[in-house]
CSV table of C-alpha atoms and ligand atoms in Angstrom, one decimal:
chain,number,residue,atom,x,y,z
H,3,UNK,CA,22.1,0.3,39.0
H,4,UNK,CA,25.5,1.0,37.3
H,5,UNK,CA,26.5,4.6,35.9
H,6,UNK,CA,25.4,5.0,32.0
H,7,UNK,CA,27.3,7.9,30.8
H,8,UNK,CA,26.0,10.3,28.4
H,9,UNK,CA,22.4,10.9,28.1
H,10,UNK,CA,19.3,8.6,27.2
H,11,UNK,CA,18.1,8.3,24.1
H,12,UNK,CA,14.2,8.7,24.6
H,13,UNK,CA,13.1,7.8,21.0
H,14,UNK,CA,9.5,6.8,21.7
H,15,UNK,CA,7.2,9.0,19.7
H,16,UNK,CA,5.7,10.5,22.9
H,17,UNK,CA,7.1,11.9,25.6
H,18,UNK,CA,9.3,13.3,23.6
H,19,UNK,CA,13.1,14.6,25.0
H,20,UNK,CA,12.1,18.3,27.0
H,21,UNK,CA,14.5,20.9,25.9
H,22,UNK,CA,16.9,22.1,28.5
H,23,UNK,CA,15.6,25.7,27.8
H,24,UNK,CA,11.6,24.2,28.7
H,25,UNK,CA,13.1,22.9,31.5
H,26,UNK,CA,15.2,25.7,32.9
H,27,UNK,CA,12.1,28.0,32.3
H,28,UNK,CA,9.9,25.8,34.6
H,29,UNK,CA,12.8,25.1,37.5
H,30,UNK,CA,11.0,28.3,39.3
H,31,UNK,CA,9.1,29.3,42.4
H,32,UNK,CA,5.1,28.0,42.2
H,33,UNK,CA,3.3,31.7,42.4
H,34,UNK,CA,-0.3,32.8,43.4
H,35,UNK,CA,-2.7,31.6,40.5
H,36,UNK,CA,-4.9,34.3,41.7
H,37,UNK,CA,-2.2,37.3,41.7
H,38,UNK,CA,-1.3,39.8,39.5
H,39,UNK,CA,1.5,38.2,37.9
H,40,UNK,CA,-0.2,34.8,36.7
H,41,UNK,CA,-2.6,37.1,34.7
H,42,UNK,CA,0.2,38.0,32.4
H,43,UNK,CA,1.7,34.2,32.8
H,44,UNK,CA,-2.0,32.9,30.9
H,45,UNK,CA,-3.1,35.2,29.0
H,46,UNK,CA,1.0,34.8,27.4
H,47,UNK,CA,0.2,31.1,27.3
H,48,UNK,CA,-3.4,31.3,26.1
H,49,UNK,CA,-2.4,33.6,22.9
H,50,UNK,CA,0.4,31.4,22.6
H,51,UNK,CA,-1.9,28.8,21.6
H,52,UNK,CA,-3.7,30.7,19.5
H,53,UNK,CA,-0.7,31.0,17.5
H,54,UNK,CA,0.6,27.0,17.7
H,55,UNK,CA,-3.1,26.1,17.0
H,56,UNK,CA,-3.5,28.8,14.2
H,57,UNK,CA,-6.7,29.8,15.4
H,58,UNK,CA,-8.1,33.2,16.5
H,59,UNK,CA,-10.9,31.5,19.1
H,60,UNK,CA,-10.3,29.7,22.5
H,61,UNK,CA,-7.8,27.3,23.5
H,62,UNK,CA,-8.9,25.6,26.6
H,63,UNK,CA,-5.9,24.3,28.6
H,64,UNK,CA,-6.5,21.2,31.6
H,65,UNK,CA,-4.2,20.0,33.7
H,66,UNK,CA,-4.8,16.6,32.5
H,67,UNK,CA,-3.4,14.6,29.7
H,68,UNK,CA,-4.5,14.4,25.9
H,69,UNK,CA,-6.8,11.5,27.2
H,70,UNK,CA,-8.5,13.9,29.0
H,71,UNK,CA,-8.8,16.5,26.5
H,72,UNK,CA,-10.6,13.7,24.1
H,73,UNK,CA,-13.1,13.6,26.8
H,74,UNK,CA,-13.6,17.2,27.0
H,75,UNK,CA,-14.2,17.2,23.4
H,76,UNK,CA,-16.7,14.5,24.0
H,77,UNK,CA,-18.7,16.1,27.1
H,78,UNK,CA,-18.8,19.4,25.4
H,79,UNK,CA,-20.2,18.6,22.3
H,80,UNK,CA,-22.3,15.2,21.8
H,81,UNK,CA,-25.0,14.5,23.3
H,82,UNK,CA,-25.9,10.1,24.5
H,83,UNK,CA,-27.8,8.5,21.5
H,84,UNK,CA,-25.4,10.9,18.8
H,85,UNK,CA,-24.1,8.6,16.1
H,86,UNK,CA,-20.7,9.8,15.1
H,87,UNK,CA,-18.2,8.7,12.1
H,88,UNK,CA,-14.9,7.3,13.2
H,89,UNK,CA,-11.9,5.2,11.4
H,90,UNK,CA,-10.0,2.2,12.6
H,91,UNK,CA,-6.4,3.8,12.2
H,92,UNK,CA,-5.3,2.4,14.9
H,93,UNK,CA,-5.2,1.9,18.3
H,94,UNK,CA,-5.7,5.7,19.3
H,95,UNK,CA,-8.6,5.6,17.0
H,96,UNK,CA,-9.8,2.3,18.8
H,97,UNK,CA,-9.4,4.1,22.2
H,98,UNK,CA,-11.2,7.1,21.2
H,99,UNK,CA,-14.0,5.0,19.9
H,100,UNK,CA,-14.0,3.3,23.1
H,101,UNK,CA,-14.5,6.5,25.1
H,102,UNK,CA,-17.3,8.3,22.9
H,103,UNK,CA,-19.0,4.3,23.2
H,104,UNK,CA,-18.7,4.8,27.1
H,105,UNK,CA,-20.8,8.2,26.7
H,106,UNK,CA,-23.3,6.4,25.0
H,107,UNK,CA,-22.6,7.5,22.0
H,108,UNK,CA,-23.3,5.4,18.8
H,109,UNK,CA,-19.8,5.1,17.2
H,110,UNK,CA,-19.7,4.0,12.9
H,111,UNK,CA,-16.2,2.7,12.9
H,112,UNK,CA,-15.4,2.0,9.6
H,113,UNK,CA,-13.0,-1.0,10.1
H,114,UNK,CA,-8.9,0.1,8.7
H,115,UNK,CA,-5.7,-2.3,8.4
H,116,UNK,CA,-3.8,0.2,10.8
H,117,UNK,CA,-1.2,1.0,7.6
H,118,UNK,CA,-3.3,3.3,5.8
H,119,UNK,CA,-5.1,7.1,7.2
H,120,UNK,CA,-8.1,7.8,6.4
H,121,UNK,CA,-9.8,7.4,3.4
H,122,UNK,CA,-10.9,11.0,2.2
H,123,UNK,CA,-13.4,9.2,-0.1
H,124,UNK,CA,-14.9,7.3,2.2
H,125,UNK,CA,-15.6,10.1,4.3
H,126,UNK,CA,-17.4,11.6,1.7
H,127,UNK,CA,-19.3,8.8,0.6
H,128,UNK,CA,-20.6,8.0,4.2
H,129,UNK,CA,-22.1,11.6,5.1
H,130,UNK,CA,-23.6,11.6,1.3
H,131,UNK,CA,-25.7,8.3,2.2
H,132,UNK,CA,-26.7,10.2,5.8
H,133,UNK,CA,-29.3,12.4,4.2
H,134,UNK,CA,-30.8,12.8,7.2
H,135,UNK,CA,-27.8,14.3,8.7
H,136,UNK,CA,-27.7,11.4,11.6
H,137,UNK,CA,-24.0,11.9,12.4
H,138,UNK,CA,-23.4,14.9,14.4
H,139,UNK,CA,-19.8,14.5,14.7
H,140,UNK,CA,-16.5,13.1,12.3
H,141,UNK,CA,-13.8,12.4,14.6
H,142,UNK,CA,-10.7,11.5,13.2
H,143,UNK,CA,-7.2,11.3,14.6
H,144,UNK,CA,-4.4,13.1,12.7
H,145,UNK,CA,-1.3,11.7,13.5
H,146,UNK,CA,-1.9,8.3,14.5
H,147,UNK,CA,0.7,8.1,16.8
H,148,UNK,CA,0.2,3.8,16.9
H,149,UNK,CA,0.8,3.3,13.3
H,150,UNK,CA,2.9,6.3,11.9
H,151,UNK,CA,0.2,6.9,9.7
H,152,UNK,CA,-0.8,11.1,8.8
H,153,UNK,CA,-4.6,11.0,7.9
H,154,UNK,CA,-4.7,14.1,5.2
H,155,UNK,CA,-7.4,16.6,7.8
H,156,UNK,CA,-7.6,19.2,4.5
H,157,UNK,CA,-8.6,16.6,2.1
H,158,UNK,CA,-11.2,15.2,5.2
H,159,UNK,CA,-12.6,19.0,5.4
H,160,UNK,CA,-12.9,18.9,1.7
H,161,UNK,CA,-14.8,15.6,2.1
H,162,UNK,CA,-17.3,16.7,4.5
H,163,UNK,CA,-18.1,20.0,2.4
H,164,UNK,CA,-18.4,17.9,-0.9
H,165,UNK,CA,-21.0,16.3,1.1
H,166,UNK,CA,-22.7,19.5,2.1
H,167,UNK,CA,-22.9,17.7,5.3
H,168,UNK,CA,-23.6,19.5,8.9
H,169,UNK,CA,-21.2,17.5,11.1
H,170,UNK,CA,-18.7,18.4,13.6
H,171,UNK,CA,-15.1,17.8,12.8
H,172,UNK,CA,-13.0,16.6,16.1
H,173,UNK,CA,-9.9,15.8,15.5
H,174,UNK,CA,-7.0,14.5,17.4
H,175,UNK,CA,-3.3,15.9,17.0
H,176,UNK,CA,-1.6,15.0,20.2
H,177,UNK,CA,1.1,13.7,18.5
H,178,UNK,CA,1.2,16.1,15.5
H,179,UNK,CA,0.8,19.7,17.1
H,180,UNK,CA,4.1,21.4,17.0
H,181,UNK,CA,5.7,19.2,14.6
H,182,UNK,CA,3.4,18.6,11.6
H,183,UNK,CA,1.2,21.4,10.1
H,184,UNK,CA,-2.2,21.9,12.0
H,185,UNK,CA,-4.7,24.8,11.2
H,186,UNK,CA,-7.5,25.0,13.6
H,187,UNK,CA,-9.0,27.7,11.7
H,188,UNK,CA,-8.2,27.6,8.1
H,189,UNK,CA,-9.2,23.9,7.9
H,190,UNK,CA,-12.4,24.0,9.8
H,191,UNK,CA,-11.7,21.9,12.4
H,192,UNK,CA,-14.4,22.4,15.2
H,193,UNK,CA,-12.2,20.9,18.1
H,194,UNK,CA,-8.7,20.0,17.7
H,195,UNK,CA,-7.2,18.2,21.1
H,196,UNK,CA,-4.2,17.9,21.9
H,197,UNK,CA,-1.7,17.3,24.8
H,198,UNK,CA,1.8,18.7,26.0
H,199,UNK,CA,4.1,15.9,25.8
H,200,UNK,CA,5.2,15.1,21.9
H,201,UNK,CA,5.4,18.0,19.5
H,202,UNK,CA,5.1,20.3,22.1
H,203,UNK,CA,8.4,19.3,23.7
H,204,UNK,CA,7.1,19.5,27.4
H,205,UNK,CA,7.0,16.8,30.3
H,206,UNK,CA,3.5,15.5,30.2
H,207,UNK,CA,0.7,16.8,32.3
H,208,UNK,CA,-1.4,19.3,29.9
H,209,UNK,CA,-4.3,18.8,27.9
H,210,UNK,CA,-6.0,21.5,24.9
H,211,UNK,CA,-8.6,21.9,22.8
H,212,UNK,CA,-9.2,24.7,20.4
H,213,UNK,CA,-12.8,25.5,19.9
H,214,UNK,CA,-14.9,26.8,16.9
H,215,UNK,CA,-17.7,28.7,17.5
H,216,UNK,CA,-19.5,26.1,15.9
H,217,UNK,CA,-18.6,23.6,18.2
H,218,UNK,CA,-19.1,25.9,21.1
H,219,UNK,CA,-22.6,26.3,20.0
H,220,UNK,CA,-23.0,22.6,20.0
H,221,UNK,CA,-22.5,22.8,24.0
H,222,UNK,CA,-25.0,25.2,24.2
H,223,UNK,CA,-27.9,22.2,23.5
H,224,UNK,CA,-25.7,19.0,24.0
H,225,UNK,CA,-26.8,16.2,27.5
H,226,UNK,CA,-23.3,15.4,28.2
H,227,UNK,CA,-22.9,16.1,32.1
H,228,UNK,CA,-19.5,17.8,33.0
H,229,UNK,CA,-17.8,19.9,35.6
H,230,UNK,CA,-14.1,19.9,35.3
H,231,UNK,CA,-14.3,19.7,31.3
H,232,UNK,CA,-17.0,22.4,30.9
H,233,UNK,CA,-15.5,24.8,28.5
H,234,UNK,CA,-17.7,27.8,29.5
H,235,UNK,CA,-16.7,27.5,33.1
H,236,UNK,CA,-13.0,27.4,31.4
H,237,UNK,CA,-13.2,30.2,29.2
H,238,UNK,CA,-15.0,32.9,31.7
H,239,UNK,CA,-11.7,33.5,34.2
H,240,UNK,CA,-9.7,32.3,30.9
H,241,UNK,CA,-10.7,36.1,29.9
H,242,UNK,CA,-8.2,37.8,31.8
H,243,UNK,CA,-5.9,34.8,32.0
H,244,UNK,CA,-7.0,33.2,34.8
H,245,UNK,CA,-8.2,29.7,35.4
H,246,UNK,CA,-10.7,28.0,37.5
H,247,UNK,CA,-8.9,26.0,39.5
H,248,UNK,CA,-5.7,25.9,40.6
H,249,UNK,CA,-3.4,25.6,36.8
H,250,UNK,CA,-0.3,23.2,36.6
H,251,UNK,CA,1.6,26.7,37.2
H,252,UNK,CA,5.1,25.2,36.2
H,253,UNK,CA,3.9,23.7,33.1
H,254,UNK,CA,2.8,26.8,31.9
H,255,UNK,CA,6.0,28.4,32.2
H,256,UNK,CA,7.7,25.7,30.3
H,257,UNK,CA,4.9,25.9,27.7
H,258,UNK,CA,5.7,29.9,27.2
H,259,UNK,CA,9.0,28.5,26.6
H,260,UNK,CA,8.4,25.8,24.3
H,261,UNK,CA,5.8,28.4,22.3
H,262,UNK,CA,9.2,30.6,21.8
H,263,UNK,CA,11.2,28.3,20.6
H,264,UNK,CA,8.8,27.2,17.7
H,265,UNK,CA,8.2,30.6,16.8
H,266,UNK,CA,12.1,31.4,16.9
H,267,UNK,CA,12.6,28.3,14.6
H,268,UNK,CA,9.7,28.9,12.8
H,269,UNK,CA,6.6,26.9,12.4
H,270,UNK,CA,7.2,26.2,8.7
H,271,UNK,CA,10.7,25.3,9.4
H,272,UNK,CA,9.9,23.0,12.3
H,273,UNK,CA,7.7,21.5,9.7
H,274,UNK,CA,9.8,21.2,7.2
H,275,UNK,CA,12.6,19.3,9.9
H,276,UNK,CA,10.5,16.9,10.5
H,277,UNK,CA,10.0,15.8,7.3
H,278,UNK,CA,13.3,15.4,6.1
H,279,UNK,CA,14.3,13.6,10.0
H,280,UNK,CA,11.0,11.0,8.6
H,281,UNK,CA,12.7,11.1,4.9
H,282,UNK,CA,16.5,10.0,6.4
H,283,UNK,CA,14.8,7.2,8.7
H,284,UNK,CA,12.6,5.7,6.3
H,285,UNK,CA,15.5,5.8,3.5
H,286,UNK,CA,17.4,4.0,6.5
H,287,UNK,CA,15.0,1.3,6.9
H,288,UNK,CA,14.9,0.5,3.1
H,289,UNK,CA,18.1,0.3,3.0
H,290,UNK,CA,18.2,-2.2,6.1
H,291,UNK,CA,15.7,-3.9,3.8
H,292,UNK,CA,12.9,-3.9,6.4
H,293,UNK,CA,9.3,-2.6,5.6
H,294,UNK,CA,7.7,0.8,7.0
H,295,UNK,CA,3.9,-0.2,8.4
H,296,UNK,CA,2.6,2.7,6.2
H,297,UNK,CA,1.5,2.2,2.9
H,298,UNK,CA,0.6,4.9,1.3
H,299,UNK,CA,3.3,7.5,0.4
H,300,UNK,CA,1.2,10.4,1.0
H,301,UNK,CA,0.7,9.8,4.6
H,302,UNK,CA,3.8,9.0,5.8
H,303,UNK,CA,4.3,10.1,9.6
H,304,UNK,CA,6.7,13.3,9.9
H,305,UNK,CA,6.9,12.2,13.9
H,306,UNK,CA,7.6,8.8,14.1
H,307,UNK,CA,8.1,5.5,11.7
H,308,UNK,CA,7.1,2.2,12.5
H,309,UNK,CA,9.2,-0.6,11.3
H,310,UNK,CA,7.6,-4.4,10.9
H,311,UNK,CA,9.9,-7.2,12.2
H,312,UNK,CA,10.9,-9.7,9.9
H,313,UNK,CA,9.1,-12.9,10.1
H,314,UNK,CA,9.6,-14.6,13.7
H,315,UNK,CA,11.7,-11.9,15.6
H,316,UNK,CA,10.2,-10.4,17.8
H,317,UNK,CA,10.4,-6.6,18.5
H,318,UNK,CA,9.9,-6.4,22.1
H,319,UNK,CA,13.5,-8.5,22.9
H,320,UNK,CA,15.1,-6.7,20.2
H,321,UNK,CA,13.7,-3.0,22.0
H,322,UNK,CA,14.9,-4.6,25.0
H,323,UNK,CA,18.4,-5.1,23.8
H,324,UNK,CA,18.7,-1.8,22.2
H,325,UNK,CA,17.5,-0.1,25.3
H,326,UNK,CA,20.5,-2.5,27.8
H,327,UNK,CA,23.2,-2.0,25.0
H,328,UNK,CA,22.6,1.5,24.0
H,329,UNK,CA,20.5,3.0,26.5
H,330,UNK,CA,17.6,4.0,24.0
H,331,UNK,CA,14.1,3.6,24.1
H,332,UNK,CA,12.3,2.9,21.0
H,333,UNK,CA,8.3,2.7,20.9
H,334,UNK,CA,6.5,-0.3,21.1
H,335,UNK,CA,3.9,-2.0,19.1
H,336,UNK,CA,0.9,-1.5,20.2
H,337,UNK,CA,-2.7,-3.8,20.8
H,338,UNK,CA,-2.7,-5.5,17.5
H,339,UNK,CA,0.8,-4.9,16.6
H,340,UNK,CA,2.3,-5.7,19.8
H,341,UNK,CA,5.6,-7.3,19.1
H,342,UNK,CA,5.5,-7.3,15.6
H,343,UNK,CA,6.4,-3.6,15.1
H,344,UNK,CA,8.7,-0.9,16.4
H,345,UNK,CA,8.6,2.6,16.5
H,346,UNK,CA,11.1,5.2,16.2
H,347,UNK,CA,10.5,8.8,17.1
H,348,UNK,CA,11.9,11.6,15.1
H,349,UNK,CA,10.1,14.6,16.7
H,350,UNK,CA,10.2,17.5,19.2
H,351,UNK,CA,13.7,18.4,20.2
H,352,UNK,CA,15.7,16.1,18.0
H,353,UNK,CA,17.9,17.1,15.2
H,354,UNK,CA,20.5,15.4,11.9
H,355,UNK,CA,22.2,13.9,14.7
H,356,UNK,CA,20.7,12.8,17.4
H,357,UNK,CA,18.6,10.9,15.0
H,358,UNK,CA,22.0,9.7,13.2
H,359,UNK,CA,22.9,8.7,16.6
H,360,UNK,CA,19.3,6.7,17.0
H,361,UNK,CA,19.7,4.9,13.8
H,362,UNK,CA,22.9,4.0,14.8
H,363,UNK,CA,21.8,2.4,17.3
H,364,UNK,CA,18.7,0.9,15.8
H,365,UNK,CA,21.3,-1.0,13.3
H,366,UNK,CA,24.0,-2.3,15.7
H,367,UNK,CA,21.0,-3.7,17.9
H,368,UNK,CA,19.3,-5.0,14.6
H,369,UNK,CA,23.2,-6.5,14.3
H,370,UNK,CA,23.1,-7.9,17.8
H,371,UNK,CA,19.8,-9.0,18.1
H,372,UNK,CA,20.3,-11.2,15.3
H,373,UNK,CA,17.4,-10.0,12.9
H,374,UNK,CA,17.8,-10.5,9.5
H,375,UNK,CA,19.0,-7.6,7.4
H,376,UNK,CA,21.4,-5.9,5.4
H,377,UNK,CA,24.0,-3.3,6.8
H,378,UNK,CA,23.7,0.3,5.3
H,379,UNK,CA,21.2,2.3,6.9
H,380,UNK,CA,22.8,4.8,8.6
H,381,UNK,CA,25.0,5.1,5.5
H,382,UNK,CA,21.3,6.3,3.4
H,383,UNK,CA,20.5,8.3,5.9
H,384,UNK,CA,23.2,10.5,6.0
H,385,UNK,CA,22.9,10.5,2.1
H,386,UNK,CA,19.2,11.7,2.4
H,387,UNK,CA,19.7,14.1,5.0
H,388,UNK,CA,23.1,15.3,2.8
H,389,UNK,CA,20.7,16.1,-0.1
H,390,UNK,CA,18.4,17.9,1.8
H,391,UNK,CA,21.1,20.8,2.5
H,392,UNK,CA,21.9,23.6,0.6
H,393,UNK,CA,25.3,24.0,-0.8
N,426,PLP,C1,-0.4,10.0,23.1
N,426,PLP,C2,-1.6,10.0,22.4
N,426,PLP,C3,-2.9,9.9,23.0
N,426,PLP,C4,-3.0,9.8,24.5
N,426,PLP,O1,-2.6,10.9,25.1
N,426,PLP,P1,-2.2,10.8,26.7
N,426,PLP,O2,-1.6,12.1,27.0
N,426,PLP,O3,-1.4,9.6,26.9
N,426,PLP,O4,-3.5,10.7,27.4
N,426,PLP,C5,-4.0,10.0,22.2
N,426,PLP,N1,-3.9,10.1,20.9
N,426,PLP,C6,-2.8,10.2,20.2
N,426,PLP,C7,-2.7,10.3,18.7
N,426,PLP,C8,-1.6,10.1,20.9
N,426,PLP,O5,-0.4,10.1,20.3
């Protein structure tokens, strides 16, 4: 392998870069997950959540991945023979679907293009035809991580209460927590999963879900077997901050970290980053005269964008060269869009310019690679992110 100086450019919308403070905080001893001093350790973590999740109930952490935590909302909720409403956003959505299928539970998937969230409307209209109340469950991913697509989660709430419906809201925001606005609480969400290694800013290896009383209740009656996902074997040692099992120890030191430095940033202003790091790129791939995959305006991804290929080239060799040229990864299409899309992500620990320096690259490999468009990008995207300061 030869030397490649400087550092990688991880622009895949998940892992995200770890900052070197997360990692510092977790380059330390293991300790006894039973002693004195891991009490304080989790039940630092555990409110910690509670203040990332906005929420006053339980966050439930695994060792696991955000995979795992979609499960756990599954097991601890629904019962086989549930029908549940879910929307083709893409190929999370898809995967989800696939899982709750697998549990025997009957899925609606209301079919979607993958460039549009979901429809509010729709949502609405669906639970006002189920007058019966069939569907126990509306389970819809936030940031669909495939797509760069936002589905609107207060506008869904809305939806569901228009309907005077009963179901559960489950949503996913493993790719939005900690980088676009989530309110576990305020919005009603019953269970909101998510997982350690996008917004979050830490290596991979945790998964969460928040809990409403509501959907706690729901375990209470639900058929589901579980053992490692059960919530209430969870949440009883969770009490003084303790765990169950043995906790990824190290991983919970870096996510004290990563809590801190949202909170010292501020969770409106790491909010409001985002936005305008999604505003430069997407005024950089006008410019280049390529399309974004999302359609509506509204719903544009703060976390990553994903950028259709022009007609015939294909995205996976021109990924390829950027990543041999310029040592950067960019995200790959996925399932349906494999090769006909790329992704780059603008989220976690990334700033005006490291993302300058990811356009960069994302131009002088468009140059290279051959694929048709016009010079310029990272030219509007300094001009939007220049507007966006004061002074
Ligand atoms: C990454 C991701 C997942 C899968 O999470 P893993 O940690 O890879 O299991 C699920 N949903 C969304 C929206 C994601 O971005």
């Amino acid at each position: 392998m030869t030397h490649r100086t400087g550092r990688h450019f991880l622009h895949i919308p998940g892992p995200s870069p770890v900052p070197e403070r997360v990692l510092r905080a977790m380059d330390r001893q293991v300790i006894d997950h039973r002693g004195p001093d891991f009490g304080v350790l989790g039940r630092e973590v555990l409110e910690g959540c509670r203040t990332i999740f906005r929420t006053k109930g339980p966050v439930v952490i695994y060792p696991g991945s955000g995979t795992g935590a979609w499960e756990a909302a599954i097991v601890n909720t629904l019962s086989s023979g549930d029908r549940v409403l879910m929307f083709e956003t893409g190929h999370f959505a898809t995967l989800w679907r696939q899982m709750a299928a697998r549990w025997g539970i009957e899925v609606e998937f209301v079919p979607g293009d993958w460039r549009h969230g979901v429809d509010p409307a729709l949502v609405e209209a669906k639970l006002a035809e189920d007058r019966s109340h069939s569907f126990k469950a509306v389970m819809v991913v936030h940031n669909e991580t495939s797509t760069g697509v936002t589905s609107r989660i207060p506008a869904i709430r809305k939806a569901i209460d228009a309907a005077g419906h009963p179901a559960l809201l489950l949503v996913d925001t493993i790719s939005s927590l900690g980088s676009v606005d989530v309110r576990h609480d305020e919005w009603g969400v019953d269970v909101t999963v998510s997982g350690s290694q996008k917004g979050l800013m830490l290596p991979p290896g945790l998964g969460f879900t928040a809990i409403s009383e509501k959907a706690r209740a729901a375990g209470k009656s639900n058929n589901l077997p579980r053992s490692y996902w059960d919530w209430e074997e969870m949440l009883k040692p969770n009490a003084n901050g303790y765990f169950p099992y043995t906790p990824a120890t190290n991983l919970l030191y870096g996510l004290r970290e990563a809590v801190a430095i949202l909170l010292e940033e501020g969770l409106d202003n790491v909010f409001a980053r985002h936005q305008r790091l999604a505003a430069a790129t997407r005024a950089a791939v006008e410019a280049w005269g390529l399309e974004v995959l999302c359609l509506n305006p509204d719903e544009h991804s703060p976390v990553l964008t994903a950028v259709m290929m022009p007609d015939g080239k294909g995205a996976d060799a021109f990924r390829a060269l950027v990543l041999e040229k310029f040592d950067m990864s960019l995200g790959a299409g996925l399932s349906k869009l494999a090769d006909k899309i790329f992704r780059i992500g603008h989220l976690g620990e990334t700033n005006d310019l490291t993302l300058m320096g990811a356009l960069s690259g994302v131009e002088m490999g468009l140059a290279a690679a051959g694929v048709p468009h016009r010079p310029g990008g990272v030219l509007a995207a300094m001009a939007s992110l220049r507007s966006g300061l004061d002074g």
